[in-house]
Structure formats: C-alpha cells, structure tokens
C-alpha cells in the first residue's frame, strides 16, 4: 500500500504564486470575521490548515500584509488573491506557527476540503443564510 501522502496544488488568480500541500487538510472552517471579509472582499473565507512543513510555495512569492501586529495575511502581489493566514504570536495560548493556514478556494481542487464549522458568525452578514448544518461559533 502506498503510504506517501497525496499532494495537492493551488495558487492565486493570475498564476504567479503556486503552492503545494502534502496530505489532506487537518481542519477547515468558514470564517465570517470582519478582517477576513475586508481582506478577501467577500462575505466569508474558507480556511484550511496543514502542518507547516506540509505547505510549500513552488513558484512566485507570497507578499505579507501585517496590519495588526502578529497577524500576517499572505497574498499575491500581482493579483491580490489572499492565500495564507498566520498568527506569529501565541493567540489564546495556542501556538499557531505549527500550522500553515491557506484559503481553501485557491486549491486547484477545493472539493478535497471538508469544512467543519462556521466561526465568527457574530459578524456574519445578514444576507448570508447558512443551511449546511455545520456547528456555528460566535467567535473562534
Ligand atoms: Zn496572482
Ligand atoms: Zn476571519
């Protein structure tokens, strides 16, 4: 039996930035927070995570926007697609640096992701109606 974890590719809208993940994402969820809404220009974003060592940028460079200290949003400098999210300091006692968070919709095949929750629904736009039955959390 082949024990090598499967690899999946993804990238930004213009194609300048490409990345690869090893294995299926360990967790995925929809974030409705206002920062994500603004950064993505959308009603919510679907994040997924793999172990940091299982995320590799294979072409191009991810630019970082650090508007809030310690919160680094990675995007393509050419087309602006949001690609990654990193909290470089401990947040709520959790060390986020062990994980690589990326926007699930930038995968070439986003259907490999299985979102498990909606978070920050306290900021959810009133014109978004959730009917997928997933757990909802006011915050995260
Ligand atoms: Zn791009
Ligand atoms: Zn968010």
Coordinates of C-alpha atoms and ligand atoms in Angstrom, one line a residue:
X1 CA 0.0 0.0 0.0
X2 CA 1.3 3.4 -0.9
X3 CA 1.8 5.3 2.3
X4 CA 3.0 8.6 0.7
X5 CA 0.6 11.3 1.5
X6 CA -1.2 12.7 -1.5
X7 CA -0.1 16.1 -2.8
X8 CA -2.4 18.9 -3.9
X9 CA -1.6 22.1 -5.8
X10 CA -3.1 25.5 -5.6
X11 CA -2.4 29.1 -6.5
X12 CA -3.6 32.6 -7.0
X13 CA -5.9 34.0 -9.6
X14 CA -3.2 35.2 -12.0
X15 CA -1.0 32.1 -11.6
X16 CA 2.2 33.9 -10.3
X17 CA 2.0 32.2 -7.0
X18 CA 1.7 28.4 -6.8
X19 CA 1.9 26.2 -3.8
X20 CA 1.7 22.5 -2.9
X21 CA 0.3 20.8 0.2
X22 CA 1.1 17.3 1.4
X23 CA -1.8 15.3 2.7
X24 CA -5.4 16.3 3.2
X25 CA -6.1 19.4 5.3
X26 CA -6.3 18.6 9.0
X27 CA -9.0 21.2 9.6
X28 CA -11.1 23.6 7.7
X29 CA -13.7 26.2 8.6
X30 CA -15.5 29.2 7.3
X31 CA -14.5 32.5 8.9
X32 CA -17.1 35.3 8.9
X33 CA -14.9 37.9 10.8
X34 CA -14.7 41.4 9.5
X35 CA -11.0 41.3 8.9
X36 CA -11.4 38.3 6.6
X37 CA -14.4 39.9 4.9
X38 CA -12.4 43.0 4.1
X39 CA -9.1 41.2 3.2
X40 CA -11.0 38.9 0.8
X41 CA -13.6 41.2 -0.4
X42 CA -16.2 38.5 0.3
X43 CA -18.8 37.6 2.8
X44 CA -16.6 34.9 4.4
X45 CA -13.5 32.9 3.7
X46 CA -12.9 29.2 3.9
X47 CA -9.6 28.5 5.7
X48 CA -7.9 25.1 5.8
X49 CA -4.7 24.1 7.6
X50 CA -1.9 21.6 7.1
X51 CA 1.2 21.2 9.2
X52 CA 3.6 24.0 8.4
X53 CA 6.2 21.6 6.9
X54 CA 3.5 20.3 4.5
X55 CA 2.9 23.6 2.8
X56 CA 5.4 24.7 0.2
X57 CA 5.4 27.7 -2.2
X58 CA 6.5 26.2 -5.5
X59 CA 6.6 29.4 -7.6
X60 CA 6.3 33.1 -7.0
X61 CA 6.4 34.9 -3.7
X62 CA 3.6 35.4 -1.2
X63 CA 3.5 39.1 0.0
X64 CA 2.6 39.7 3.6
X65 CA 0.2 42.3 5.0
X66 CA 0.6 42.8 8.7
X67 CA -1.9 45.4 9.6
X68 CA -2.4 44.0 13.1
X69 CA 0.9 43.1 14.8
X70 CA 1.4 39.3 14.7
X71 CA -1.4 38.7 12.1
X72 CA 0.1 38.1 8.7
X73 CA -2.1 37.8 5.7
X74 CA -0.4 36.5 2.7
X75 CA -1.5 37.4 -0.8
X76 CA -0.2 37.5 -4.4
X77 CA 1.4 40.9 -5.1
X78 CA 0.3 40.8 -8.7
X79 CA -3.4 39.9 -8.5
X80 CA -4.2 40.3 -4.8
X81 CA -5.6 36.8 -4.1
X82 CA -5.5 36.0 -0.4
X83 CA -3.5 32.8 0.1
X84 CA -2.4 32.4 3.6
X85 CA -3.0 33.5 7.2
X86 CA -0.5 33.3 10.1
X87 CA -0.7 34.4 13.6
X88 CA 3.0 34.6 14.5
X89 CA 2.5 35.1 18.2
X90 CA 0.6 32.8 20.5
X91 CA -3.1 33.6 20.3
X92 CA -5.2 32.5 23.2
X93 CA -2.4 30.2 24.4
X94 CA -2.3 28.4 21.1
X95 CA 0.9 28.3 19.1
X96 CA -0.3 28.9 15.5
X97 CA 3.2 28.6 13.9
X98 CA 3.0 24.8 13.8
X99 CA 0.2 25.1 11.1
X100 CA 0.0 26.6 7.7
X101 CA -3.4 28.2 7.0
X102 CA -4.4 28.8 3.5
X103 CA -7.6 29.8 1.7
X104 CA -9.2 26.6 0.6
X105 CA -10.8 28.0 -2.6
X106 CA -7.3 28.6 -4.0
X107 CA -6.7 24.9 -4.3
X108 CA -6.9 23.6 -7.8
X109 CA -9.4 21.1 -6.4
X110 CA -11.2 22.7 -3.5
X111 CA -13.5 19.8 -3.1
X112 CA -10.8 17.9 -1.2
X113 CA -11.5 20.2 1.8
X114 CA -14.2 19.3 4.3
X115 CA -15.2 22.4 6.3
X116 CA -16.2 21.6 9.8
X117 CA -17.6 24.8 11.3
X118 CA -18.5 28.4 10.8
X119 CA -16.6 30.8 13.1
X120 CA -17.2 34.4 14.0
X121 CA -20.8 34.2 13.0
X122 CA -21.3 37.2 15.3
X123 CA -20.0 39.2 12.3
X124 CA -21.9 37.2 9.7
X125 CA -23.6 39.3 7.1
X126 CA -27.4 39.3 7.4
X127 CA -27.8 38.4 3.7
X128 CA -25.8 35.1 4.2
X129 CA -28.1 32.3 5.2
X130 CA -26.4 29.1 6.5
X131 CA -28.2 25.8 5.9
X132 CA -25.4 23.3 5.8
X133 CA -25.9 22.1 9.4
X134 CA -22.3 22.7 10.5
X135 CA -21.6 23.9 14.0
X136 CA -21.6 27.7 14.4
X137 CA -19.4 29.7 16.8
X138 CA -19.9 33.3 17.8
X139 CA -16.2 33.8 17.9
X140 CA -13.4 31.2 17.4
Ligands
LIG1 ZN1 -1.6 36.3 -8.6
LIG2 ZN1 -11.5 35.7 9.8

